[in-house]
mmCIF file of C-alpha atoms in Angstrom:
data_model
loop_
_atom_site.group_PDB
_atom_site.id
_atom_site.type_symbol
_atom_site.label_atom_id
_atom_site.label_comp_id
_atom_site.label_asym_id
_atom_site.label_seq_id
_atom_site.Cartn_x
_atom_site.Cartn_y
_atom_site.Cartn_z
ATOM 1 C CA UNK A 135 0.000 0.000 0.000
ATOM 2 C CA UNK A 136 1.109 3.514 -0.673
ATOM 3 C CA UNK A 137 2.205 5.681 2.220
ATOM 4 C CA UNK A 138 3.909 8.965 2.865
ATOM 5 C CA UNK A 139 5.855 10.069 5.912
ATOM 6 C CA UNK A 140 6.795 13.555 6.956
ATOM 7 C CA UNK A 141 9.129 12.976 9.873
ATOM 8 C CA UNK A 142 9.046 16.527 11.217
ATOM 9 C CA UNK A 143 5.903 18.022 12.705
ATOM 10 C CA UNK A 144 7.495 21.457 12.685
ATOM 11 C CA UNK A 145 10.407 23.156 10.973
ATOM 12 C CA UNK A 146 11.737 26.509 12.168
ATOM 13 C CA UNK A 147 13.851 28.641 9.867
ATOM 14 C CA UNK A 148 15.173 32.198 9.957
ATOM 15 C CA UNK A 149 14.164 34.432 7.094
ATOM 16 C CA UNK A 150 16.746 34.363 4.321
ATOM 17 C CA UNK A 151 18.064 30.937 5.267
ATOM 18 C CA UNK A 152 17.485 27.858 3.120
ATOM 19 C CA UNK A 153 14.676 25.558 4.139
ATOM 20 C CA UNK A 154 14.033 21.847 3.724
ATOM 21 C CA UNK A 155 10.823 19.988 4.484
ATOM 22 C CA UNK A 156 11.311 16.240 4.424
ATOM 23 C CA UNK A 157 9.149 13.564 2.850
ATOM 24 C CA UNK A 158 9.659 9.855 2.317
ATOM 25 C CA UNK A 159 7.301 7.574 0.479
ATOM 26 C CA UNK A 160 6.457 3.947 -0.043
ATOM 27 C CA UNK A 161 4.694 2.886 -3.223
ATOM 28 C CA UNK A 162 4.755 -0.017 -5.608
ATOM 29 C CA UNK A 163 5.812 0.972 -9.066
ATOM 30 C CA UNK A 164 6.776 4.448 -10.130
ATOM 31 C CA UNK A 165 5.532 7.133 -7.764
ATOM 32 C CA UNK A 166 3.587 10.245 -8.652
ATOM 33 C CA UNK A 167 4.580 12.746 -5.952
ATOM 34 C CA UNK A 168 3.133 16.114 -5.010
ATOM 35 C CA UNK A 169 3.672 18.953 -2.587
ATOM 36 C CA UNK A 170 0.821 21.147 -1.393
ATOM 37 C CA UNK A 171 0.729 24.115 0.962
ATOM 38 C CA UNK A 172 -2.123 25.143 3.241
ATOM 39 C CA UNK A 173 -2.520 28.540 4.850
ATOM 40 C CA UNK A 174 -4.770 28.921 7.927
ATOM 41 C CA UNK A 175 -8.450 28.341 7.203
ATOM 42 C CA UNK A 176 -7.742 27.830 3.519
ATOM 43 C CA UNK A 177 -7.712 24.935 1.086
ATOM 44 C CA UNK A 178 -4.612 23.289 -0.310
ATOM 45 C CA UNK A 179 -2.549 24.962 -2.989
ATOM 46 C CA UNK A 180 -0.456 22.943 -5.430
ATOM 47 C CA UNK A 181 3.288 23.655 -5.335
ATOM 48 C CA UNK A 182 4.906 21.068 -7.570
ATOM 49 C CA UNK A 183 4.847 17.481 -8.757
ATOM 50 C CA UNK A 184 7.176 14.728 -9.857
ATOM 51 C CA UNK A 185 5.971 12.238 -12.420
ATOM 52 C CA UNK A 186 9.079 11.392 -14.389
ATOM 53 C CA UNK A 187 12.158 13.072 -15.761
ATOM 54 C CA UNK A 188 14.625 15.291 -13.942
ATOM 55 C CA UNK A 189 15.051 14.531 -10.271
ATOM 56 C CA UNK A 190 14.988 18.247 -9.417
ATOM 57 C CA UNK A 191 11.535 19.676 -9.872
ATOM 58 C CA UNK A 192 10.861 23.410 -9.793
ATOM 59 C CA UNK A 193 7.523 24.722 -8.634
ATOM 60 C CA UNK A 194 5.611 27.759 -7.514
ATOM 61 C CA UNK A 195 6.893 30.577 -5.261
ATOM 62 C CA UNK A 196 10.551 29.570 -5.662
ATOM 63 C CA UNK A 197 10.107 26.092 -4.213
ATOM 64 C CA UNK A 198 11.794 23.029 -5.625
ATOM 65 C CA UNK A 199 11.911 19.381 -4.686
ATOM 66 C CA UNK A 200 14.474 16.672 -5.152
ATOM 67 C CA UNK A 201 13.317 13.174 -6.017
ATOM 68 C CA UNK A 202 15.651 10.453 -4.765
ATOM 69 C CA UNK A 203 14.579 6.990 -5.810
ATOM 70 C CA UNK A 204 17.201 5.077 -3.834
ATOM 71 C CA UNK A 205 16.254 6.864 -0.615
ATOM 72 C CA UNK A 206 12.542 6.996 -1.539
ATOM 73 C CA UNK A 207 12.504 10.662 -0.634
ATOM 74 C CA UNK A 208 11.005 13.798 -2.096
ATOM 75 C CA UNK A 209 12.220 16.693 0.026
ATOM 76 C CA UNK A 210 10.886 20.209 -0.507
ATOM 77 C CA UNK A 211 13.466 22.979 -0.602
ATOM 78 C CA UNK A 212 13.790 26.709 -1.008
ATOM 79 C CA UNK A 213 17.105 28.579 -1.147
ATOM 80 C CA UNK A 214 15.925 31.609 0.833
ATOM 81 C CA UNK A 215 12.905 31.443 3.134
ATOM 82 C CA UNK A 216 10.365 34.234 3.512
ATOM 83 C CA UNK A 217 8.137 34.966 6.493
ATOM 84 C CA UNK A 218 5.199 34.549 4.126
ATOM 85 C CA UNK A 219 6.250 30.924 3.530
ATOM 86 C CA UNK A 220 5.014 30.089 7.031
ATOM 87 C CA UNK A 221 2.258 27.535 6.514
ATOM 88 C CA UNK A 222 1.400 23.836 6.661
ATOM 89 C CA UNK A 223 3.061 21.715 3.982
ATOM 90 C CA UNK A 224 1.818 18.362 2.775
ATOM 91 C CA UNK A 225 3.567 15.729 0.730
ATOM 92 C CA UNK A 226 1.326 13.338 -1.200
ATOM 93 C CA UNK A 227 1.642 10.271 -3.391
ATOM 94 C CA UNK A 228 -0.630 8.717 -5.969
ATOM 95 C CA UNK A 229 -0.349 5.264 -7.439
ATOM 96 C CA UNK A 230 0.242 5.169 -11.184
ATOM 97 C CA UNK A 231 -2.566 4.126 -13.511
ATOM 98 C CA UNK A 232 -3.248 0.412 -13.501
ATOM 99 C CA UNK A 233 -6.205 0.140 -15.795
ATOM 100 C CA UNK A 234 -8.642 2.021 -17.919
ATOM 101 C CA UNK A 235 -9.415 4.349 -15.067
ATOM 102 C CA UNK A 236 -6.584 5.389 -12.793
ATOM 103 C CA UNK A 237 -6.671 6.572 -9.235
ATOM 104 C CA UNK A 238 -6.153 10.141 -10.203
ATOM 105 C CA UNK A 239 -8.294 11.772 -7.578
ATOM 106 C CA UNK A 240 -7.006 9.701 -4.701
ATOM 107 C CA UNK A 241 -3.950 11.098 -3.002
ATOM 108 C CA UNK A 242 -2.312 9.691 0.105
ATOM 109 C CA UNK A 243 -1.097 12.586 2.218
ATOM 110 C CA UNK A 244 1.567 12.825 4.857
ATOM 111 C CA UNK A 245 0.651 14.222 8.245
ATOM 112 C CA UNK A 246 1.920 17.656 7.327
ATOM 113 C CA UNK A 247 4.829 19.808 8.469
ATOM 114 C CA UNK A 248 4.286 23.204 10.041
ATOM 115 C CA UNK A 249 6.873 25.595 8.637
ATOM 116 C CA UNK A 250 7.613 28.670 10.704
ATOM 117 C CA UNK A 251 9.865 31.364 9.246
ATOM 118 C CA UNK A 252 10.949 34.041 11.698
ATOM 119 C CA UNK A 253 12.238 37.498 10.723
ATOM 120 C CA UNK B 17 -11.283 30.764 -14.481
ATOM 121 C CA UNK B 18 -13.146 30.598 -11.237
ATOM 122 C CA UNK B 19 -11.696 28.166 -8.737
ATOM 123 C CA UNK B 20 -13.357 25.303 -6.908
ATOM 124 C CA UNK B 21 -16.301 26.621 -4.907
ATOM 125 C CA UNK B 22 -17.537 24.939 -1.775
ATOM 126 C CA UNK B 23 -20.667 25.813 0.159
ATOM 127 C CA UNK B 24 -21.350 26.392 2.929
ATOM 128 C CA UNK B 25 -18.000 27.487 4.325
ATOM 129 C CA UNK B 26 -19.010 26.974 7.936
ATOM 130 C CA UNK B 27 -21.823 25.082 9.567
ATOM 131 C CA UNK B 28 -22.800 23.778 12.958
ATOM 132 C CA UNK B 29 -24.917 20.688 13.463
ATOM 133 C CA UNK B 30 -25.901 18.506 16.386
ATOM 134 C CA UNK B 31 -25.379 14.784 16.786
ATOM 135 C CA UNK B 32 -27.838 12.696 14.855
ATOM 136 C CA UNK B 33 -28.531 15.306 12.226
ATOM 137 C CA UNK B 34 -27.457 15.039 8.620
ATOM 138 C CA UNK B 35 -25.564 17.486 6.444
ATOM 139 C CA UNK B 36 -25.094 18.089 2.739
ATOM 140 C CA UNK B 37 -22.045 19.870 1.378
ATOM 141 C CA UNK B 38 -21.756 21.202 -2.135
ATOM 142 C CA UNK B 39 -18.829 21.550 -4.514
ATOM 143 C CA UNK B 40 -18.656 23.265 -7.888
ATOM 144 C CA UNK B 41 -15.496 22.273 -9.769
ATOM 145 C CA UNK B 42 -13.468 24.423 -12.079
ATOM 146 C CA UNK B 43 -15.235 24.801 -15.405
ATOM 147 C CA UNK B 44 -14.312 21.909 -17.665
ATOM 148 C CA UNK B 45 -13.116 19.664 -14.857
ATOM 149 C CA UNK B 46 -14.942 16.363 -14.785
ATOM 150 C CA UNK B 47 -13.497 14.747 -11.674
ATOM 151 C CA UNK B 48 -14.379 15.728 -8.137
ATOM 152 C CA UNK B 49 -12.741 14.232 -5.061
ATOM 153 C CA UNK B 50 -13.599 14.741 -1.418
ATOM 154 C CA UNK B 51 -11.250 14.722 1.555
ATOM 155 C CA UNK B 52 -11.732 14.995 5.293
ATOM 156 C CA UNK B 53 -9.150 16.916 7.300
ATOM 157 C CA UNK B 54 -8.909 16.579 11.079
ATOM 158 C CA UNK B 55 -6.077 17.398 13.497
ATOM 159 C CA UNK B 56 -5.810 13.778 14.566
ATOM 160 C CA UNK B 57 -6.190 11.881 11.302
ATOM 161 C CA UNK B 58 -4.881 14.463 8.868
ATOM 162 C CA UNK B 59 -6.114 14.423 5.294
ATOM 163 C CA UNK B 60 -8.095 11.359 4.352
ATOM 164 C CA UNK B 61 -9.636 10.487 1.011
ATOM 165 C CA UNK B 62 -13.395 10.035 1.039
ATOM 166 C CA UNK B 63 -14.364 9.368 -2.575
ATOM 167 C CA UNK B 64 -13.971 10.471 -6.171
ATOM 168 C CA UNK B 65 -16.605 11.014 -8.822
ATOM 169 C CA UNK B 66 -16.090 11.151 -12.551
ATOM 170 C CA UNK B 67 -18.857 11.425 -15.116
ATOM 171 C CA UNK B 68 -21.494 11.012 -12.409
ATOM 172 C CA UNK B 69 -20.026 7.697 -11.240
ATOM 173 C CA UNK B 70 -18.136 6.957 -8.067
ATOM 174 C CA UNK B 71 -14.694 5.760 -9.148
ATOM 175 C CA UNK B 72 -12.845 5.442 -5.868
ATOM 176 C CA UNK B 73 -13.876 5.195 -2.261
ATOM 177 C CA UNK B 74 -11.916 5.595 0.944
ATOM 178 C CA UNK B 75 -12.368 3.777 4.234
ATOM 179 C CA UNK B 76 -15.316 5.631 5.661
ATOM 180 C CA UNK B 77 -18.614 4.232 6.955
ATOM 181 C CA UNK B 78 -21.723 4.176 4.811
ATOM 182 C CA UNK B 79 -22.978 7.314 6.556
ATOM 183 C CA UNK B 80 -20.740 9.190 4.174
ATOM 184 C CA UNK B 81 -22.089 9.337 0.649
ATOM 185 C CA UNK B 82 -21.852 11.514 -2.377
ATOM 186 C CA UNK B 83 -23.040 12.086 -5.867
ATOM 187 C CA UNK B 84 -22.158 14.009 -8.974
ATOM 188 C CA UNK B 85 -24.483 15.746 -11.361
ATOM 189 C CA UNK B 86 -24.298 16.026 -15.125
ATOM 190 C CA UNK B 87 -22.709 19.472 -14.851
ATOM 191 C CA UNK B 88 -19.919 17.907 -12.698
ATOM 192 C CA UNK B 89 -21.088 19.622 -9.536
ATOM 193 C CA UNK B 90 -20.907 17.305 -6.569
ATOM 194 C CA UNK B 91 -22.495 16.933 -3.181
ATOM 195 C CA UNK B 92 -21.516 14.865 -0.217
ATOM 196 C CA UNK B 93 -23.839 13.858 2.559
ATOM 197 C CA UNK B 94 -23.148 12.703 6.074
ATOM 198 C CA UNK B 95 -26.067 11.160 7.926
ATOM 199 C CA UNK B 96 -26.479 10.534 11.644
ATOM 200 C CA UNK B 97 -23.705 12.924 12.537
ATOM 201 C CA UNK B 98 -21.238 12.022 15.265
ATOM 202 C CA UNK B 99 -18.927 14.298 17.232
ATOM 203 C CA UNK B 100 -15.980 12.779 15.394
ATOM 204 C CA UNK B 101 -17.334 14.005 12.073
ATOM 205 C CA UNK B 102 -16.264 17.533 13.001
ATOM 206 C CA UNK B 103 -13.699 18.383 10.357
ATOM 207 C CA UNK B 104 -12.763 20.469 7.384
ATOM 208 C CA UNK B 105 -14.195 18.832 4.269
ATOM 209 C CA UNK B 106 -12.228 19.627 1.161
ATOM 210 C CA UNK B 107 -13.317 19.194 -2.408
ATOM 211 C CA UNK B 108 -10.843 18.970 -5.269
ATOM 212 C CA UNK B 109 -11.322 18.908 -9.015
ATOM 213 C CA UNK B 110 -9.188 17.873 -11.941
ATOM 214 C CA UNK B 111 -9.658 17.613 -15.711
ATOM 215 C CA UNK B 112 -9.264 13.816 -15.893
ATOM 216 C CA UNK B 113 -9.905 13.966 -19.560
ATOM 217 C CA UNK B 114 -7.664 11.125 -20.583
ATOM 218 C CA UNK B 115 -6.355 7.843 -19.348
ATOM 219 C CA UNK B 116 -3.112 8.298 -17.520
ATOM 220 C CA UNK B 117 -3.830 11.835 -16.420
ATOM 221 C CA UNK B 118 -1.216 12.831 -13.877
ATOM 222 C CA UNK B 119 -2.306 16.355 -13.195
ATOM 223 C CA UNK B 120 -2.567 17.963 -9.848
ATOM 224 C CA UNK B 121 -5.778 18.442 -7.922
ATOM 225 C CA UNK B 122 -7.282 21.894 -7.453
ATOM 226 C CA UNK B 123 -8.755 22.314 -3.997
ATOM 227 C CA UNK B 124 -11.561 24.477 -2.729
ATOM 228 C CA UNK B 125 -11.441 26.434 0.521
ATOM 229 C CA UNK B 126 -13.348 23.737 2.355
ATOM 230 C CA UNK B 127 -16.485 23.433 4.452
ATOM 231 C CA UNK B 128 -15.824 23.450 8.157
ATOM 232 C CA UNK B 129 -18.338 21.274 9.969
ATOM 233 C CA UNK B 130 -18.747 21.402 13.711
ATOM 234 C CA UNK B 131 -20.888 18.740 15.361
ATOM 235 C CA UNK B 132 -22.147 19.527 18.856
#
């Protein structure tokens, strides 16, 4: 069964410093991986995805993620954190299509990581 | 394009009552998925509808049901509400217009349900 783990409940970073939010996954076959961000009392916003191709994926708001197949990880990174990046971040995985209709709308989410960026 | 619209945004119910939540997907999107978000369980998949048919279902009791209309709008219903049903219910849409679609989901702002 697919699963996602975000080992850190909270990450604290000073503004201007690089940030990393960790994610590891377990899935049979090739993984489809996603990062979403959630601001208080809001829905989830898509940041980036990895389906295939380059291991370094660039996304919205200056975020990027590195896919590492051997370590089954998909860590979210940003070279210079902003106070406005403070939010809840979710890693998610979806199983690849197995038939005529794939599991496109079903994502397995990690528990989330609260990112706090201080001035 | 307008985003995913969920109504109502907030509602309060008492145990035993039922509730219906509505979701209007982005224009042209044919798939609608529903998720429950709670502090303890995180984000959990409820079900997905595509072309008015339920395609996937999560591990929730039969009290949780949904449907999709011909215009892709979707509703979910929870009957005989329990205190533990208090949560943020999120709807997400995607185009899903071809086999092998790998696109991201577009989420609404959610409906926050409080059960007293």
